[in-house]
Amino acid sequence: VIGASLAITMPLGQYYEDRLINIGHNRWGVRPQLGLVHTNGPWSFELTGSVFLFSNNNSFLDQTVLKQDTVYALQTHLVYSFKPGLWASLSTGYGTGGRITINEKKTDFEVDNWLWAASIGIPVAKQQSVKLTWLSGRTQNDVGRDSDNLLLSWSMRWQK
C-alpha cells in the first residue's frame, strides 16, 4: 500500500513578539508525507518520508525575521499483529535540516534528531482500543532536547 498526506499548520494561538517562547505560531507550516506499507502474514513494514516547509516569522523577537530551512524526516515501523486489534511495534525515525536564520544571520541551530519507540495496541471493545508507547528522542547536537516519554492513547474505529 502506498499513501500520501498533507498536514498544514496555521499561525494560530496567542503570539507575543516580545517573548522568545510562545504557545502560538506566527508562521505557516506545510508537511507533505509519502509512505508505504508492506504486509506479509502477521508482519507489517512501514516506511514514510516527510518534508517540513515553513514560512517566515516576520515578527519574531524584537521585530526580527526568523527563517527556517526545510526539515527532512524518515521513519520506519515494524509491526506484528497477534490478532485483530492486538499488535506490537518497534519504530525509529531521523530528522535533519531546518537551519534557522535570524535577520539574514545563520544561527548554530539545525535539526539533527533521532527517535525510537516501542508500542502495543490492545483492543478494549469491538471498535475501541488503547495504545501504550515508550518514545525516546535524542538530539545529535551539542544543544537540544533529549526526551523520554510514556504515552497512552485511546482510539475509536467507525469502520465495521
JSON list of C-alpha atoms in Angstrom, two decimals, residues 29-119:
[
{"chain": "A", "resi": 29, "resn": "GLY", "atom": "CA", "xyz": [3.99, 25.08, 8.19]},
{"chain": "A", "resi": 30, "resn": "VAL", "atom": "CA", "xyz": [3.35, 22.54, 5.44]},
{"chain": "A", "resi": 31, "resn": "ARG", "atom": "CA", "xyz": [4.30, 18.87, 5.68]},
{"chain": "A", "resi": 32, "resn": "PRO", "atom": "CA", "xyz": [3.81, 16.60, 2.68]},
{"chain": "A", "resi": 33, "resn": "GLN", "atom": "CA", "xyz": [4.39, 12.94, 3.50]},
{"chain": "A", "resi": 34, "resn": "LEU", "atom": "CA", "xyz": [4.68, 9.80, 1.40]},
{"chain": "A", "resi": 35, "resn": "GLY", "atom": "CA", "xyz": [4.57, 6.32, 2.88]},
{"chain": "A", "resi": 36, "resn": "LEU", "atom": "CA", "xyz": [4.38, 2.67, 2.05]},
{"chain": "A", "resi": 37, "resn": "VAL", "atom": "CA", "xyz": [3.29, -0.42, 3.94]},
{"chain": "A", "resi": 38, "resn": "HIS", "atom": "CA", "xyz": [4.24, -3.98, 3.05]},
{"chain": "A", "resi": 39, "resn": "THR", "atom": "CA", "xyz": [2.42, -6.78, 4.87]},
{"chain": "A", "resi": 40, "resn": "ASN", "atom": "CA", "xyz": [3.49, -10.41, 5.00]},
{"chain": "A", "resi": 41, "resn": "GLY", "atom": "CA", "xyz": [1.31, -12.56, 7.25]},
{"chain": "A", "resi": 42, "resn": "PRO", "atom": "CA", "xyz": [1.20, -11.00, 10.72]},
{"chain": "A", "resi": 43, "resn": "TRP", "atom": "CA", "xyz": [4.18, -8.72, 9.96]},
{"chain": "A", "resi": 44, "resn": "SER", "atom": "CA", "xyz": [3.95, -5.20, 8.52]},
{"chain": "A", "resi": 45, "resn": "PHE", "atom": "CA", "xyz": [6.83, -2.98, 7.49]},
{"chain": "A", "resi": 46, "resn": "GLU", "atom": "CA", "xyz": [6.11, 0.75, 7.18]},
{"chain": "A", "resi": 47, "resn": "LEU", "atom": "CA", "xyz": [8.35, 3.47, 5.76]},
{"chain": "A", "resi": 48, "resn": "THR", "atom": "CA", "xyz": [7.46, 7.17, 5.49]},
{"chain": "A", "resi": 49, "resn": "GLY", "atom": "CA", "xyz": [9.32, 10.23, 4.34]},
{"chain": "A", "resi": 50, "resn": "SER", "atom": "CA", "xyz": [8.31, 13.79, 5.22]},
{"chain": "A", "resi": 51, "resn": "VAL", "atom": "CA", "xyz": [9.38, 17.28, 4.29]},
{"chain": "A", "resi": 52, "resn": "PHE", "atom": "CA", "xyz": [8.61, 20.17, 6.67]},
{"chain": "A", "resi": 53, "resn": "LEU", "atom": "CA", "xyz": [8.35, 23.58, 4.98]},
{"chain": "A", "resi": 54, "resn": "PHE", "atom": "CA", "xyz": [7.99, 26.82, 6.94]},
{"chain": "A", "resi": 55, "resn": "SER", "atom": "CA", "xyz": [7.02, 30.38, 6.07]},
{"chain": "A", "resi": 56, "resn": "ASN", "atom": "CA", "xyz": [8.98, 33.24, 7.63]},
{"chain": "A", "resi": 57, "resn": "ASN", "atom": "CA", "xyz": [8.07, 34.69, 11.01]},
{"chain": "A", "resi": 58, "resn": "ASN", "atom": "CA", "xyz": [8.37, 38.41, 10.21]},
{"chain": "A", "resi": 59, "resn": "SER", "atom": "CA", "xyz": [7.63, 39.47, 13.81]},
{"chain": "A", "resi": 60, "resn": "PHE", "atom": "CA", "xyz": [9.97, 37.17, 15.71]},
{"chain": "A", "resi": 61, "resn": "LEU", "atom": "CA", "xyz": [11.72, 38.53, 18.80]},
{"chain": "A", "resi": 62, "resn": "ASP", "atom": "CA", "xyz": [12.10, 42.33, 18.91]},
{"chain": "A", "resi": 63, "resn": "GLN", "atom": "CA", "xyz": [10.99, 42.81, 15.27]},
{"chain": "A", "resi": 64, "resn": "THR", "atom": "CA", "xyz": [13.48, 40.33, 13.80]},
{"chain": "A", "resi": 65, "resn": "VAL", "atom": "CA", "xyz": [12.73, 37.94, 10.93]},
{"chain": "A", "resi": 66, "resn": "LEU", "atom": "CA", "xyz": [13.09, 34.22, 11.59]},
{"chain": "A", "resi": 67, "resn": "LYS", "atom": "CA", "xyz": [13.57, 31.90, 8.60]},
{"chain": "A", "resi": 68, "resn": "GLN", "atom": "CA", "xyz": [13.90, 28.13, 8.82]},
{"chain": "A", "resi": 69, "resn": "ASP", "atom": "CA", "xyz": [15.19, 25.84, 6.09]},
{"chain": "A", "resi": 70, "resn": "THR", "atom": "CA", "xyz": [13.39, 22.64, 5.17]},
{"chain": "A", "resi": 71, "resn": "VAL", "atom": "CA", "xyz": [13.47, 19.74, 7.64]},
{"chain": "A", "resi": 72, "resn": "TYR", "atom": "CA", "xyz": [13.67, 16.24, 6.16]},
{"chain": "A", "resi": 73, "resn": "ALA", "atom": "CA", "xyz": [12.46, 13.21, 8.11]},
{"chain": "A", "resi": 74, "resn": "LEU", "atom": "CA", "xyz": [12.37, 9.47, 7.58]},
{"chain": "A", "resi": 75, "resn": "GLN", "atom": "CA", "xyz": [10.66, 6.95, 9.85]},
{"chain": "A", "resi": 76, "resn": "THR", "atom": "CA", "xyz": [10.07, 3.23, 9.84]},
{"chain": "A", "resi": 77, "resn": "HIS", "atom": "CA", "xyz": [7.91, 0.84, 11.84]},
{"chain": "A", "resi": 78, "resn": "LEU", "atom": "CA", "xyz": [7.96, -2.94, 12.22]},
{"chain": "A", "resi": 79, "resn": "VAL", "atom": "CA", "xyz": [4.55, -4.18, 13.38]},
{"chain": "A", "resi": 80, "resn": "TYR", "atom": "CA", "xyz": [3.43, -7.63, 14.46]},
{"chain": "A", "resi": 81, "resn": "SER", "atom": "CA", "xyz": [-0.33, -8.34, 14.66]},
{"chain": "A", "resi": 82, "resn": "PHE", "atom": "CA", "xyz": [-1.22, -11.06, 17.15]},
{"chain": "A", "resi": 83, "resn": "LYS", "atom": "CA", "xyz": [-4.93, -10.89, 16.31]},
{"chain": "A", "resi": 84, "resn": "PRO", "atom": "CA", "xyz": [-7.26, -8.13, 15.09]},
{"chain": "A", "resi": 85, "resn": "GLY", "atom": "CA", "xyz": [-6.70, -5.09, 17.30]},
{"chain": "A", "resi": 86, "resn": "LEU", "atom": "CA", "xyz": [-3.80, -6.60, 19.29]},
{"chain": "A", "resi": 87, "resn": "TRP", "atom": "CA", "xyz": [-0.39, -5.62, 17.95]},
{"chain": "A", "resi": 88, "resn": "ALA", "atom": "CA", "xyz": [3.11, -4.57, 18.96]},
{"chain": "A", "resi": 89, "resn": "SER", "atom": "CA", "xyz": [5.64, -2.42, 17.11]},
{"chain": "A", "resi": 90, "resn": "LEU", "atom": "CA", "xyz": [9.18, -1.10, 17.11]},
{"chain": "A", "resi": 91, "resn": "SER", "atom": "CA", "xyz": [9.84, 2.22, 15.41]},
{"chain": "A", "resi": 92, "resn": "THR", "atom": "CA", "xyz": [12.66, 4.60, 14.63]},
{"chain": "A", "resi": 93, "resn": "GLY", "atom": "CA", "xyz": [12.94, 7.95, 12.90]},
{"chain": "A", "resi": 94, "resn": "TYR", "atom": "CA", "xyz": [15.51, 10.57, 11.99]},
{"chain": "A", "resi": 95, "resn": "GLY", "atom": "CA", "xyz": [15.11, 14.26, 11.15]},
{"chain": "A", "resi": 96, "resn": "THR", "atom": "CA", "xyz": [17.70, 16.65, 9.78]},
{"chain": "A", "resi": 97, "resn": "GLY", "atom": "CA", "xyz": [17.96, 20.14, 8.30]},
{"chain": "A", "resi": 98, "resn": "GLY", "atom": "CA", "xyz": [16.00, 23.16, 9.40]},
{"chain": "A", "resi": 99, "resn": "ARG", "atom": "CA", "xyz": [18.86, 25.64, 9.81]},
{"chain": "A", "resi": 100, "resn": "ILE", "atom": "CA", "xyz": [17.47, 28.82, 11.39]},
{"chain": "A", "resi": 101, "resn": "THR", "atom": "CA", "xyz": [18.40, 32.27, 10.15]},
{"chain": "A", "resi": 102, "resn": "ILE", "atom": "CA", "xyz": [17.53, 35.45, 12.09]},
{"chain": "A", "resi": 103, "resn": "ASN", "atom": "CA", "xyz": [17.74, 38.72, 10.16]},
{"chain": "A", "resi": 104, "resn": "GLU", "atom": "CA", "xyz": [19.80, 37.00, 7.43]},
{"chain": "A", "resi": 105, "resn": "LYS", "atom": "CA", "xyz": [22.36, 35.76, 10.01]},
{"chain": "A", "resi": 106, "resn": "LYS", "atom": "CA", "xyz": [22.69, 31.98, 10.24]},
{"chain": "A", "resi": 107, "resn": "THR", "atom": "CA", "xyz": [22.45, 30.51, 13.72]},
{"chain": "A", "resi": 108, "resn": "ASP", "atom": "CA", "xyz": [24.02, 27.32, 15.05]},
{"chain": "A", "resi": 109, "resn": "PHE", "atom": "CA", "xyz": [20.59, 25.68, 15.34]},
{"chain": "A", "resi": 110, "resn": "GLU", "atom": "CA", "xyz": [19.89, 22.81, 12.99]},
{"chain": "A", "resi": 111, "resn": "VAL", "atom": "CA", "xyz": [17.66, 19.78, 13.49]},
{"chain": "A", "resi": 112, "resn": "ASP", "atom": "CA", "xyz": [19.56, 16.51, 13.93]},
{"chain": "A", "resi": 113, "resn": "ASN", "atom": "CA", "xyz": [17.30, 14.26, 15.98]},
{"chain": "A", "resi": 114, "resn": "TRP", "atom": "CA", "xyz": [16.97, 10.51, 16.37]},
{"chain": "A", "resi": 115, "resn": "LEU", "atom": "CA", "xyz": [13.78, 8.94, 17.80]},
{"chain": "A", "resi": 116, "resn": "TRP", "atom": "CA", "xyz": [12.81, 5.39, 18.67]},
{"chain": "A", "resi": 117, "resn": "ALA", "atom": "CA", "xyz": [9.69, 3.84, 20.15]},
{"chain": "A", "resi": 118, "resn": "ALA", "atom": "CA", "xyz": [8.04, 0.62, 21.27]},
{"chain": "A", "resi": 119, "resn": "SER", "atom": "CA", "xyz": [4.24, 0.39, 21.23]}
]
